[in-house]
Amino acid sequence: MELGITVFATDVSWPIDDLARAVEERGFASLAVPEHTHMPVAHSDHPAGQGLPEEYKRTLDPVVALTTAAAATEDLRLLFGVSLVAQHDPIVLAKAVASLDHVSQGRVEFGVGYGWNHPELEHHGVAWTERREVVRDRVRALRALWSEDVAEVDLPHATIAPSWSWPKPVQRPGPKVLLGAALGPRTLADLVADFDGWLPIGRAAALDGMDRLRTAWSEAGREGDPVIHVLGAAPGEDKVRELAAAGVDRITFWLPSAPRTEALPVLDAYAEMLAAAA
């Protein structure tokens, strides 16, 4: 099992190139960044039931942030944690992600979310009640553009006449596409049908859903096992070992969205845990 770092990369936090180097130097496998295209002043309540943290207003574009991280590192995996696909034109997004995989020599992992913020989605012309279907269709469009020399898509929420789109991702037929969402019945069905794995938020969610996901995966005739990366697990050697024993592929720990002087001690503490868990 691998350990990684998740951080809200912003215009006032630890610069992403220096941060990425520090993460790789300490032996972590991946760096994940969340996304918000913008933050409406009249936003939905935060899912955790708290006031909106400042970093939600200030996130860097994930493609730009991860490209900067790629240029500063050699082997660090680059995780969208998560991309709000319903808020993007799939042709443009497919090109951006494929280009990042190209310049990073195949280090991209593409996490996808449905989105929790009603106004944010609606500003992009997406109805809240249709967000799952929009994500499904646009993920299928991304996969077609990544894998086919001439891609053609005719879906309710993604239509592309026969088209060329290069570069193709280094990873064939494309980066792993993981779904970050609570594992209700609809999410479980989506995961098994269209994704390579799951990004549960936190240890409890992962342990509660892993058996259900693996059972549904097998019943659907999917080969192998789903990839399971836990985003934002609480630190602790016992908790890390528990998730490892359950078969989790990777755990990422939240790093504060803060300047280097504040975030570096936290990263170093996580690095000590990484060494102890090895």
Short mmCIF file of C-alpha atoms in Angstrom, two decimals:
data_model
loop_
_atom_site.label_atom_id
_atom_site.label_comp_id
_atom_site.label_asym_id
_atom_site.label_seq_id
_atom_site.Cartn_x
_atom_site.Cartn_y
_atom_site.Cartn_z
CA MET A 1 0.00 0.00 0.00
CA GLU A 2 1.15 3.53 -0.81
CA LEU A 3 0.76 6.84 1.00
CA GLY A 4 0.10 10.20 -0.63
CA ILE A 5 -0.73 13.82 0.14
CA THR A 6 -3.85 15.86 -0.67
CA VAL A 7 -3.83 19.64 -0.51
CA PHE A 8 -5.92 22.58 -1.64
CA ALA A 9 -3.37 24.36 -3.86
CA THR A 10 -4.16 28.08 -3.75
CA ASP A 11 -2.63 31.44 -4.55
CA VAL A 12 -1.61 31.97 -0.90
CA SER A 13 -0.53 28.45 0.14
CA TRP A 14 2.84 26.71 -0.20
CA PRO A 15 3.84 27.10 -3.90
CA ILE A 16 2.93 23.90 -5.66
CA ASP A 17 6.32 23.27 -7.30
CA ASP A 18 8.25 23.46 -4.03
CA LEU A 19 5.55 21.50 -2.23
CA ALA A 20 5.58 18.73 -4.87
CA ARG A 21 9.37 18.39 -4.58
CA ALA A 22 9.09 18.13 -0.79
CA VAL A 23 6.36 15.48 -1.08
CA GLU A 24 8.43 13.37 -3.49
CA GLU A 25 11.66 13.79 -1.50
CA ARG A 26 9.93 12.36 1.56
CA GLY A 27 8.89 9.21 -0.27
CA PHE A 28 5.19 9.80 -0.84
CA ALA A 29 3.66 8.22 -3.92
CA SER A 30 1.23 10.90 -5.03
CA LEU A 31 -0.02 14.44 -4.76
CA ALA A 32 -3.75 15.14 -5.11
CA VAL A 33 -5.45 18.51 -5.58
CA PRO A 34 -9.19 19.28 -5.40
CA GLU A 35 -11.08 21.55 -7.77
CA HIS A 36 -13.61 24.36 -7.66
CA THR A 37 -13.93 26.38 -10.82
CA HIS A 38 -15.25 29.28 -8.75
CA MET A 39 -17.25 29.72 -5.57
CA PRO A 40 -20.64 31.43 -5.74
CA VAL A 41 -21.23 33.76 -2.81
CA ALA A 42 -24.64 32.09 -2.43
CA HIS A 43 -23.14 28.59 -2.19
CA SER A 44 -24.56 25.39 -0.75
CA ASP A 45 -23.70 24.43 2.80
CA HIS A 46 -20.33 22.72 3.13
CA PRO A 47 -20.79 18.91 3.21
CA ALA A 48 -19.01 18.65 6.56
CA GLY A 49 -21.52 21.05 8.11
CA GLN A 50 -18.97 23.75 8.81
CA GLY A 51 -18.46 27.23 7.47
CA LEU A 52 -16.82 27.40 4.07
CA PRO A 53 -13.02 27.22 4.48
CA GLU A 54 -11.12 30.03 2.80
CA GLU A 55 -9.25 27.69 0.44
CA TYR A 56 -12.47 26.73 -1.34
CA LYS A 57 -12.54 30.27 -2.76
CA ARG A 58 -8.93 30.24 -3.92
CA THR A 59 -8.15 26.89 -5.58
CA LEU A 60 -5.70 26.81 -8.47
CA ASP A 61 -6.83 25.18 -11.68
CA PRO A 62 -5.93 21.50 -11.15
CA VAL A 63 -4.41 21.01 -14.60
CA VAL A 64 -2.11 24.00 -14.08
CA ALA A 65 -1.25 22.93 -10.53
CA LEU A 66 -0.50 19.33 -11.47
CA THR A 67 1.47 20.34 -14.56
CA THR A 68 3.63 22.54 -12.33
CA ALA A 69 4.04 19.62 -9.92
CA ALA A 70 4.96 17.33 -12.81
CA ALA A 71 7.70 19.69 -13.98
CA ALA A 72 9.17 19.82 -10.46
CA THR A 73 9.26 16.03 -9.88
CA GLU A 74 10.27 12.79 -11.56
CA ASP A 75 8.05 9.97 -10.30
CA LEU A 76 5.29 11.56 -8.22
CA ARG A 77 1.81 10.42 -9.27
CA LEU A 78 -0.53 13.32 -10.09
CA LEU A 79 -4.10 12.84 -8.85
CA PHE A 80 -7.15 14.95 -9.61
CA GLY A 81 -8.84 14.74 -6.24
CA VAL A 82 -11.40 15.39 -7.73
CA SER A 83 -12.18 16.93 -11.12
CA LEU A 84 -15.71 18.32 -11.40
CA VAL A 85 -16.28 16.91 -14.87
CA ALA A 86 -19.85 18.18 -15.17
CA GLN A 87 -18.44 21.73 -15.11
CA HIS A 88 -16.18 21.24 -18.14
CA ASP A 89 -16.43 20.89 -21.89
CA PRO A 90 -15.31 17.26 -22.38
CA ILE A 91 -13.32 18.01 -25.55
CA VAL A 92 -11.24 20.67 -23.81
CA LEU A 93 -10.85 18.59 -20.65
CA ALA A 94 -9.80 15.49 -22.59
CA LYS A 95 -7.09 17.49 -24.35
CA ALA A 96 -5.81 19.02 -21.10
CA VAL A 97 -5.63 15.72 -19.20
CA ALA A 98 -4.05 13.89 -22.14
CA SER A 99 -1.48 16.67 -22.50
CA LEU A 100 -0.64 16.43 -18.80
CA ASP A 101 -0.23 12.67 -19.06
CA HIS A 102 2.00 13.22 -22.10
CA VAL A 103 4.32 15.79 -20.52
CA SER A 104 4.49 13.87 -17.22
CA GLN A 105 5.27 10.59 -19.00
CA GLY A 106 2.16 8.79 -17.79
CA ARG A 107 1.78 9.90 -14.17
CA VAL A 108 -1.86 11.08 -14.15
CA GLU A 109 -4.67 9.54 -12.11
CA PHE A 110 -8.03 11.08 -12.87
CA GLY A 111 -10.38 11.36 -9.92
CA VAL A 112 -13.92 12.50 -10.71
CA GLY A 113 -16.72 13.87 -8.54
CA TYR A 114 -20.35 14.76 -9.07
CA GLY A 115 -20.07 18.04 -7.16
CA TRP A 116 -21.87 19.12 -3.98
CA ASN A 117 -22.45 22.82 -4.62
CA HIS A 118 -25.77 23.48 -6.37
CA PRO A 119 -25.04 27.04 -7.59
CA GLU A 120 -21.56 26.10 -8.85
CA LEU A 121 -23.06 23.45 -11.10
CA GLU A 122 -25.94 25.67 -12.18
CA HIS A 123 -23.54 28.47 -13.22
CA HIS A 124 -22.15 25.95 -15.70
CA GLY A 125 -25.62 25.22 -17.06
CA VAL A 126 -25.94 21.84 -15.34
CA ALA A 127 -29.13 20.94 -13.48
CA TRP A 128 -28.50 19.41 -10.06
CA THR A 129 -30.82 16.50 -10.82
CA GLU A 130 -28.87 15.63 -13.98
CA ARG A 131 -25.33 15.85 -12.64
CA ARG A 132 -24.75 12.10 -12.43
CA GLU A 133 -25.85 11.54 -16.01
CA VAL A 134 -23.72 14.47 -17.18
CA VAL A 135 -20.65 13.04 -15.44
CA ARG A 136 -21.29 9.58 -16.87
CA ASP A 137 -21.64 10.83 -20.46
CA ARG A 138 -18.65 13.16 -20.27
CA VAL A 139 -16.41 10.48 -18.76
CA ARG A 140 -17.37 8.23 -21.67
CA ALA A 141 -16.52 11.06 -24.05
CA LEU A 142 -13.13 11.55 -22.39
CA ARG A 143 -12.33 7.86 -22.74
CA ALA A 144 -13.28 7.90 -26.43
CA LEU A 145 -11.10 10.92 -27.15
CA TRP A 146 -8.18 9.37 -25.26
CA SER A 147 -8.34 5.95 -26.85
CA GLU A 148 -9.72 6.22 -30.39
CA ASP A 149 -7.91 7.64 -33.43
CA VAL A 150 -11.26 8.93 -34.67
CA ALA A 151 -13.61 9.52 -31.77
CA GLU A 152 -17.37 9.82 -32.16
CA VAL A 153 -19.78 10.32 -29.25
CA ASP A 154 -23.56 10.51 -29.36
CA LEU A 155 -24.89 10.69 -25.81
CA PRO A 156 -27.51 12.90 -24.18
CA HIS A 157 -24.89 15.08 -22.45
CA ALA A 158 -21.92 14.68 -24.82
CA THR A 159 -22.03 14.83 -28.59
CA ILE A 160 -18.88 14.78 -30.73
CA ALA A 161 -18.85 14.29 -34.50
CA PRO A 162 -15.99 12.10 -35.79
CA SER A 163 -12.88 13.92 -34.62
CA TRP A 164 -9.14 13.63 -34.15
CA SER A 165 -7.62 14.57 -30.82
CA TRP A 166 -3.95 14.25 -30.01
CA PRO A 167 -1.83 13.88 -27.98
CA LYS A 168 -3.12 10.62 -26.62
CA PRO A 169 -2.27 9.81 -23.01
CA VAL A 170 0.93 7.85 -22.44
CA GLN A 171 -1.14 5.45 -20.36
CA ARG A 172 -3.23 3.35 -22.68
CA PRO A 173 -6.15 3.43 -23.18
CA GLY A 174 -6.00 6.36 -20.74
CA PRO A 175 -5.39 7.26 -17.09
CA LYS A 176 -7.24 5.38 -14.39
CA VAL A 177 -10.58 7.10 -13.79
CA LEU A 178 -11.71 6.92 -10.15
CA LEU A 179 -15.02 8.09 -8.71
CA GLY A 180 -15.03 10.11 -5.50
CA ALA A 181 -18.50 9.92 -3.97
CA ALA A 182 -20.39 8.36 -1.08
CA LEU A 183 -21.25 4.76 -1.95
CA GLY A 184 -25.03 4.79 -2.28
CA PRO A 185 -26.80 2.45 -4.73
CA ARG A 186 -26.56 4.85 -7.71
CA THR A 187 -22.90 5.59 -7.09
CA LEU A 188 -22.17 1.88 -6.77
CA ALA A 189 -23.88 1.21 -10.11
CA ASP A 190 -21.95 4.04 -11.76
CA LEU A 191 -18.66 2.82 -10.32
CA VAL A 192 -19.09 -0.70 -11.60
CA ALA A 193 -20.24 0.44 -15.04
CA ASP A 194 -17.83 3.27 -15.90
CA PHE A 195 -14.91 3.62 -13.52
CA ASP A 196 -11.64 1.91 -12.60
CA GLY A 197 -12.00 2.41 -8.88
CA TRP A 198 -13.17 4.46 -5.92
CA LEU A 199 -11.94 7.48 -3.97
CA PRO A 200 -13.75 7.23 -0.61
CA ILE A 201 -13.40 10.18 1.74
CA GLY A 202 -11.96 8.95 5.01
CA ARG A 203 -11.28 5.62 6.68
CA ALA A 204 -14.81 4.88 7.91
CA ALA A 205 -16.38 5.33 4.48
CA ALA A 206 -13.76 3.09 2.90
CA LEU A 207 -14.16 0.27 5.41
CA ASP A 208 -17.94 0.47 5.21
CA GLY A 209 -18.08 0.26 1.41
CA MET A 210 -15.20 -1.88 0.22
CA ASP A 211 -16.90 -5.26 0.50
CA ARG A 212 -20.03 -3.99 -1.26
CA LEU A 213 -17.95 -2.56 -4.08
CA ARG A 214 -15.90 -5.72 -4.53
CA THR A 215 -19.04 -7.88 -4.54
CA ALA A 216 -20.77 -5.69 -7.13
CA TRP A 217 -17.55 -5.56 -9.18
CA SER A 218 -17.33 -9.34 -9.30
CA GLU A 219 -21.05 -9.81 -10.01
CA ALA A 220 -20.73 -7.42 -12.96
CA GLY A 221 -17.95 -9.53 -14.43
CA ARG A 222 -15.29 -6.84 -14.05
CA GLU A 223 -11.77 -8.26 -14.16
CA GLY A 224 -9.38 -7.86 -11.26
CA ASP A 225 -10.17 -5.66 -8.29
CA PRO A 226 -11.27 -2.03 -8.22
CA VAL A 227 -8.60 0.50 -7.30
CA ILE A 228 -9.31 2.00 -3.88
CA HIS A 229 -7.58 5.22 -2.84
CA VAL A 230 -8.73 6.74 0.46
CA LEU A 231 -8.71 10.54 0.36
CA GLY A 232 -8.23 12.36 3.62
CA ALA A 233 -7.68 9.46 5.99
CA ALA A 234 -6.97 10.41 9.60
CA PRO A 235 -3.28 9.87 10.41
CA GLY A 236 -2.20 7.15 12.80
CA GLU A 237 -0.06 4.04 12.38
CA ASP A 238 -2.82 1.70 13.58
CA LYS A 239 -5.33 3.23 11.17
CA VAL A 240 -2.87 2.96 8.28
CA ARG A 241 -2.24 -0.69 9.07
CA GLU A 242 -5.99 -1.36 9.33
CA LEU A 243 -6.61 0.07 5.85
CA ALA A 244 -3.62 -1.79 4.45
CA ALA A 245 -4.96 -5.06 5.87
CA ALA A 246 -8.33 -4.33 4.25
CA GLY A 247 -6.65 -4.11 0.85
CA VAL A 248 -6.64 -0.36 0.21
CA ASP A 249 -4.22 0.60 -2.57
CA ARG A 250 -3.33 4.08 -1.33
CA ILE A 251 -4.12 6.47 1.52
CA THR A 252 -3.70 10.22 1.20
CA PHE A 253 -3.42 12.58 4.15
CA TRP A 254 -4.67 16.17 4.12
CA LEU A 255 -1.96 18.78 4.24
CA PRO A 256 -3.04 22.22 5.46
CA SER A 257 -3.58 24.78 2.72
CA ALA A 258 -1.06 27.12 4.27
CA PRO A 259 2.35 28.69 3.71
CA ARG A 260 5.42 26.45 3.78
CA THR A 261 6.34 27.37 7.36
CA GLU A 262 2.99 26.04 8.61
CA ALA A 263 2.55 23.05 6.30
CA LEU A 264 6.10 21.64 6.33
CA PRO A 265 6.02 20.40 9.96
CA VAL A 266 2.79 18.53 9.21
CA LEU A 267 4.33 16.97 6.10
CA ASP A 268 7.38 15.92 8.10
CA ALA A 269 5.15 14.31 10.71
CA TYR A 270 3.39 12.35 7.98
CA ALA A 271 6.79 11.33 6.61
CA GLU A 272 7.70 9.87 9.99
CA MET A 273 4.51 7.84 9.85
CA LEU A 274 5.40 6.70 6.34
CA ALA A 275 8.76 5.47 7.57
CA ALA A 276 7.18 3.70 10.56
CA ALA A 277 4.58 1.97 8.38
CA ALA A 278 7.14 0.73 5.86
#
